[in-house]
Amino acid sequence: MELIQNTPEISAYLAADEAIDHEHPRVRDIAAALSADARDAYTYAKSAFEFVRDTIAHSQDAGDERSEMGVLPAEGWGKVAWRASDVLAQRTGICYAKAHALAALLRAEGIPAALCYQKFDVVHGLVAVRLPGADRWVRQDPRGNKPGVDAQFRLDREQLAFAVRPEFNEVDYPVLFAEPHPAVLQCLREAVDRPHLWQTLPTDL
């Protein structure tokens, strides 16, 4: 599948926004700690992927139903963690939140990162990375492994959490977004807790 940039300028995939807030000190501190042990962009990106995959619990897997983030959200915003800095602080989030955290850690070190999506019963979020000097994007899925799920950081081929089954109308969306899709961001911002979020996840883009 050919991946298509929604925005032509690669700089858009390095920018900070409300969800991928890689200028936040918490994101910067974690990025600095990970980069201290990295030999190059590849080893840093792999370490960042494994950090998000393994140390930030997928809230459904963990049964995390919290309704408070620990840091008060801005007025009118929801109460589940979706901003990268909050996800890194709370160490929990669903696939979209974990994708925002990984994108922020990658962009903090100058590695272009995109948000992308798959359609199953609901829309699933992951990232694509383009290492400096590389001529293509490769999707990576930091949602967290469990029995039957074995996502790995690879550049030679994809090893994602889930493979789509076209016969069941499942879809790999080819578009690479520089910012979260509006439907994704809306459900995250409006959710009062994880069970409520689970009932309002988008089923299509």
Tab-separated table of N, CA and C in Angstrom, residues 94-177:
chain	number	residue	atom	x	y	z
A	94	ILE	N	-5.567	5.030	25.122
A	94	ILE	CA	-5.938	4.095	24.063
A	94	ILE	C	-4.993	4.309	22.877
A	95	CYS	N	-5.251	3.613	21.786
A	95	CYS	CA	-4.319	3.623	20.661
A	95	CYS	C	-4.020	5.032	20.166
A	96	TYR	N	-5.059	5.886	20.060
A	96	TYR	CA	-4.829	7.245	19.564
A	96	TYR	C	-3.869	7.996	20.475
A	97	ALA	N	-4.094	7.888	21.772
A	97	ALA	CA	-3.270	8.603	22.738
A	97	ALA	C	-1.819	8.128	22.677
A	98	LYS	N	-1.634	6.825	22.566
A	98	LYS	CA	-0.284	6.286	22.482
A	98	LYS	C	0.400	6.712	21.178
A	99	ALA	N	-0.367	6.802	20.100
A	99	ALA	CA	0.188	7.296	18.842
A	99	ALA	C	0.632	8.750	18.972
A	100	HIS	N	-0.152	9.567	19.671
A	100	HIS	CA	0.242	10.963	19.882
A	100	HIS	C	1.543	11.036	20.685
A	101	ALA	N	1.668	10.182	21.700
A	101	ALA	CA	2.879	10.189	22.522
A	101	ALA	C	4.104	9.795	21.707
A	102	LEU	N	3.974	8.755	20.895
A	102	LEU	CA	5.118	8.341	20.083
A	102	LEU	C	5.467	9.399	19.048
A	103	ALA	N	4.466	9.964	18.400
A	103	ALA	CA	4.745	11.019	17.419
A	103	ALA	C	5.480	12.184	18.071
A	104	ALA	N	5.079	12.553	19.289
A	104	ALA	CA	5.737	13.660	19.980
A	104	ALA	C	7.193	13.332	20.293
A	105	LEU	N	7.458	12.125	20.765
A	105	LEU	CA	8.838	11.742	21.080
A	105	LEU	C	9.702	11.707	19.822
A	106	LEU	N	9.146	11.264	18.729
A	106	LEU	CA	9.909	11.256	17.475
A	106	LEU	C	10.163	12.668	16.984
A	107	ARG	N	9.133	13.486	16.956
A	107	ARG	CA	9.304	14.862	16.458
A	107	ARG	C	10.233	15.670	17.356
A	108	ALA	N	10.245	15.354	18.644
A	108	ALA	CA	11.135	16.073	19.567
A	108	ALA	C	12.596	15.917	19.181
A	109	GLU	N	12.913	14.838	18.500
A	109	GLU	CA	14.296	14.592	18.061
A	109	GLU	C	14.463	14.772	16.558
A	110	GLY	N	13.536	15.495	15.943
A	110	GLY	CA	13.674	15.834	14.531
A	110	GLY	C	13.362	14.705	13.566
A	111	ILE	N	12.590	13.713	14.004
A	111	ILE	CA	12.220	12.596	13.133
A	111	ILE	C	10.769	12.790	12.700
A	112	PRO	N	10.512	12.929	11.400
A	112	PRO	CA	9.135	13.114	10.941
A	112	PRO	C	8.244	11.945	11.360
A	113	ALA	N	7.075	12.269	11.899
A	113	ALA	CA	6.116	11.262	12.343
A	113	ALA	C	4.731	11.685	11.899
A	114	ALA	N	3.966	10.730	11.378
A	114	ALA	CA	2.611	10.978	10.907
A	114	ALA	C	1.637	10.115	11.692
A	115	LEU	N	0.394	10.557	11.737
A	115	LEU	CA	-0.686	9.766	12.314
A	115	LEU	C	-1.437	9.085	11.177
A	116	CYS	N	-1.756	7.817	11.364
A	116	CYS	CA	-2.500	7.098	10.342
A	116	CYS	C	-3.476	6.152	11.025
A	117	TYR	N	-4.363	5.562	10.236
A	117	TYR	CA	-5.490	4.868	10.826
A	117	TYR	C	-5.853	3.614	10.024
A	118	GLN	N	-6.461	2.675	10.747
A	118	GLN	CA	-7.071	1.492	10.154
A	118	GLN	C	-8.533	1.442	10.596
A	119	LYS	N	-9.372	0.788	9.797
A	119	LYS	CA	-10.775	0.612	10.162
A	119	LYS	C	-11.049	-0.857	10.450
A	120	PHE	N	-11.469	-1.132	11.668
A	120	PHE	CA	-11.977	-2.448	12.052
A	120	PHE	C	-13.445	-2.234	12.451
A	121	ASP	N	-13.879	-2.728	13.587
A	121	ASP	CA	-15.217	-2.353	14.063
A	121	ASP	C	-15.255	-0.859	14.363
A	122	VAL	N	-14.125	-0.350	14.851
A	122	VAL	CA	-13.920	1.079	15.057
A	122	VAL	C	-12.593	1.457	14.415
A	123	VAL	N	-12.308	2.733	14.359
A	123	VAL	CA	-11.061	3.211	13.773
A	123	VAL	C	-9.921	3.038	14.775
A	124	HIS	N	-8.822	2.473	14.309
A	124	HIS	CA	-7.626	2.226	15.116
A	124	HIS	C	-6.537	3.194	14.680
A	125	GLY	N	-5.798	3.737	15.654
A	125	GLY	CA	-4.759	4.712	15.349
A	125	GLY	C	-3.360	4.170	15.533
A	126	LEU	N	-2.460	4.564	14.651
A	126	LEU	CA	-1.053	4.205	14.734
A	126	LEU	C	-0.236	5.333	14.126
A	127	VAL	N	1.046	5.109	13.916
A	127	VAL	CA	1.907	6.161	13.384
A	127	VAL	C	2.677	5.629	12.183
A	128	ALA	N	3.252	6.569	11.442
A	128	ALA	CA	4.233	6.233	10.415
A	128	ALA	C	5.458	7.090	10.674
A	129	VAL	N	6.616	6.518	10.432
A	129	VAL	CA	7.873	7.214	10.684
A	129	VAL	C	8.673	7.281	9.385
A	130	ARG	N	9.386	8.387	9.228
A	130	ARG	CA	10.283	8.536	8.079
A	130	ARG	C	11.625	9.015	8.625
A	131	LEU	N	12.550	8.097	8.727
A	131	LEU	CA	13.844	8.461	9.288
A	131	LEU	C	14.581	9.427	8.366
A	132	PRO	N	15.392	10.330	8.921
A	132	PRO	CA	16.152	11.271	8.095
A	132	PRO	C	16.958	10.529	7.025
A	133	GLY	N	16.828	10.989	5.797
A	133	GLY	CA	17.531	10.364	4.684
A	133	GLY	C	16.762	9.243	4.026
A	134	ALA	N	15.688	8.777	4.644
A	134	ALA	CA	14.896	7.695	4.063
A	134	ALA	C	13.968	8.241	2.990
A	135	ASP	N	13.604	7.380	2.049
A	135	ASP	CA	12.746	7.831	0.948
A	135	ASP	C	11.318	7.334	1.072
A	136	ARG	N	10.986	6.721	2.224
A	136	ARG	CA	9.622	6.235	2.376
A	136	ARG	C	9.227	6.221	3.844
A	137	TRP	N	7.914	6.209	4.044
A	137	TRP	CA	7.332	6.092	5.368
A	137	TRP	C	7.099	4.624	5.697
A	138	VAL	N	7.190	4.271	6.979
A	138	VAL	CA	6.880	2.917	7.425
A	138	VAL	C	5.973	3.030	8.652
A	139	ARG	N	4.846	2.318	8.621
A	139	ARG	CA	3.912	2.376	9.741
A	139	ARG	C	4.419	1.541	10.921
A	140	GLN	N	4.148	2.056	12.122
A	140	GLN	CA	4.514	1.385	13.368
A	140	GLN	C	3.307	1.478	14.298
A	141	ASP	N	3.077	0.437	15.095
A	141	ASP	CA	1.903	0.426	15.967
A	141	ASP	C	2.320	0.224	17.424
A	142	PRO	N	2.282	1.303	18.233
A	142	PRO	CA	2.707	1.213	19.631
A	142	PRO	C	1.580	0.897	20.603
A	143	ARG	N	0.448	0.336	20.154
A	143	ARG	CA	-0.732	0.165	21.020
A	143	ARG	C	-0.458	-0.726	22.218
A	144	GLY	N	0.556	-1.584	22.149
A	144	GLY	CA	0.869	-2.472	23.268
A	144	GLY	C	0.579	-3.913	22.917
A	145	ASN	N	1.532	-4.779	23.212
A	145	ASN	CA	1.371	-6.189	22.881
A	145	ASN	C	0.611	-6.936	23.973
A	146	LYS	N	0.048	-8.052	23.587
A	146	LYS	CA	-0.681	-8.950	24.484
A	146	LYS	C	-0.799	-10.272	23.736
A	147	PRO	N	-1.326	-11.314	24.341
A	147	PRO	CA	-1.471	-12.566	23.590
A	147	PRO	C	-2.201	-12.350	22.268
A	148	GLY	N	-1.562	-12.768	21.200
A	148	GLY	CA	-2.133	-12.591	19.878
A	148	GLY	C	-1.757	-11.301	19.186
A	149	VAL	N	-1.061	-10.408	19.894
A	149	VAL	CA	-0.612	-9.134	19.320
A	149	VAL	C	0.889	-9.018	19.514
A	150	ASP	N	1.638	-8.858	18.423
A	150	ASP	CA	3.106	-8.798	18.499
A	150	ASP	C	3.613	-7.735	17.535
A	151	ALA	N	3.372	-6.483	17.859
A	151	ALA	CA	3.847	-5.374	17.030
A	151	ALA	C	5.310	-5.104	17.344
A	152	GLN	N	6.114	-4.908	16.302
A	152	GLN	CA	7.535	-4.649	16.451
A	152	GLN	C	7.932	-3.460	15.580
A	153	PHE	N	9.007	-2.777	16.009
A	153	PHE	CA	9.542	-1.669	15.209
A	153	PHE	C	10.392	-2.272	14.092
A	154	ARG	N	9.933	-2.084	12.869
A	154	ARG	CA	10.652	-2.616	11.714
A	154	ARG	C	10.601	-1.612	10.582
A	155	LEU	N	11.676	-1.580	9.797
A	155	LEU	CA	11.704	-0.742	8.611
A	155	LEU	C	11.712	-1.567	7.333
A	156	ASP	N	12.087	-2.850	7.445
A	156	ASP	CA	12.138	-3.700	6.254
A	156	ASP	C	10.743	-4.122	5.807
A	157	ARG	N	9.836	-4.272	6.770
A	157	ARG	CA	8.439	-4.593	6.483
A	157	ARG	C	7.611	-4.205	7.702
A	158	GLU	N	6.312	-4.152	7.532
A	158	GLU	CA	5.441	-3.815	8.652
A	158	GLU	C	5.201	-5.027	9.540
A	159	GLN	N	5.248	-4.785	10.845
A	159	GLN	CA	4.801	-5.794	11.799
A	159	GLN	C	3.891	-5.089	12.799
A	160	LEU	N	2.642	-4.914	12.391
A	160	LEU	CA	1.679	-4.126	13.143
A	160	LEU	C	0.912	-5.003	14.128
A	161	ALA	N	0.142	-4.355	14.965
A	161	ALA	CA	-0.671	-5.090	15.928
A	161	ALA	C	-1.749	-5.906	15.229
A	162	PHE	N	-2.339	-5.340	14.179
A	162	PHE	CA	-3.462	-5.990	13.512
A	162	PHE	C	-3.317	-5.893	11.996
A	163	ALA	N	-3.694	-6.952	11.312
A	163	ALA	CA	-3.761	-6.936	9.849
A	163	ALA	C	-5.224	-6.848	9.438
A	164	VAL	N	-5.502	-5.982	8.474
A	164	VAL	CA	-6.889	-5.822	8.035
A	164	VAL	C	-7.316	-7.020	7.199
A	165	ARG	N	-8.616	-7.275	7.234
A	165	ARG	CA	-9.221	-8.350	6.438
A	165	ARG	C	-10.262	-7.704	5.522
A	166	PRO	N	-9.892	-7.480	4.271
A	166	PRO	CA	-10.822	-6.798	3.358
A	166	PRO	C	-12.166	-7.496	3.234
A	167	GLU	N	-12.175	-8.828	3.379
A	167	GLU	CA	-13.436	-9.549	3.248
A	167	GLU	C	-14.427	-9.195	4.356
A	168	PHE	N	-13.927	-8.578	5.436
A	168	PHE	CA	-14.790	-8.108	6.527
A	168	PHE	C	-14.935	-6.583	6.501
A	169	ASN	N	-14.630	-5.994	5.352
A	169	ASN	CA	-14.730	-4.540	5.162
A	169	ASN	C	-13.769	-3.774	6.060
A	170	GLU	N	-12.669	-4.403	6.437
A	170	GLU	CA	-11.623	-3.703	7.187
A	170	GLU	C	-10.698	-2.991	6.201
A	171	VAL	N	-10.152	-1.863	6.630
A	171	VAL	CA	-9.462	-0.976	5.690
A	171	VAL	C	-8.179	-0.431	6.302
A	172	ASP	N	-7.119	-0.406	5.502
A	172	ASP	CA	-5.939	0.386	5.815
A	172	ASP	C	-6.109	1.737	5.127
A	173	TYR	N	-6.289	2.808	5.898
A	173	TYR	CA	-6.357	4.130	5.284
A	173	TYR	C	-4.942	4.553	4.880
A	174	PRO	N	-4.719	4.967	3.629
A	174	PRO	CA	-3.363	5.289	3.183
A	174	PRO	C	-2.878	6.684	3.559
A	175	VAL	N	-3.776	7.540	4.030
A	175	VAL	CA	-3.426	8.947	4.241
A	175	VAL	C	-2.634	9.112	5.540
A	176	LEU	N	-1.566	9.887	5.454
A	176	LEU	CA	-0.733	10.224	6.607
A	176	LEU	C	-1.065	11.649	7.041
A	177	PHE	N	-1.544	11.770	8.272
A	177	PHE	CA	-1.984	13.067	8.776
A	177	PHE	C	-0.894	13.693	9.644
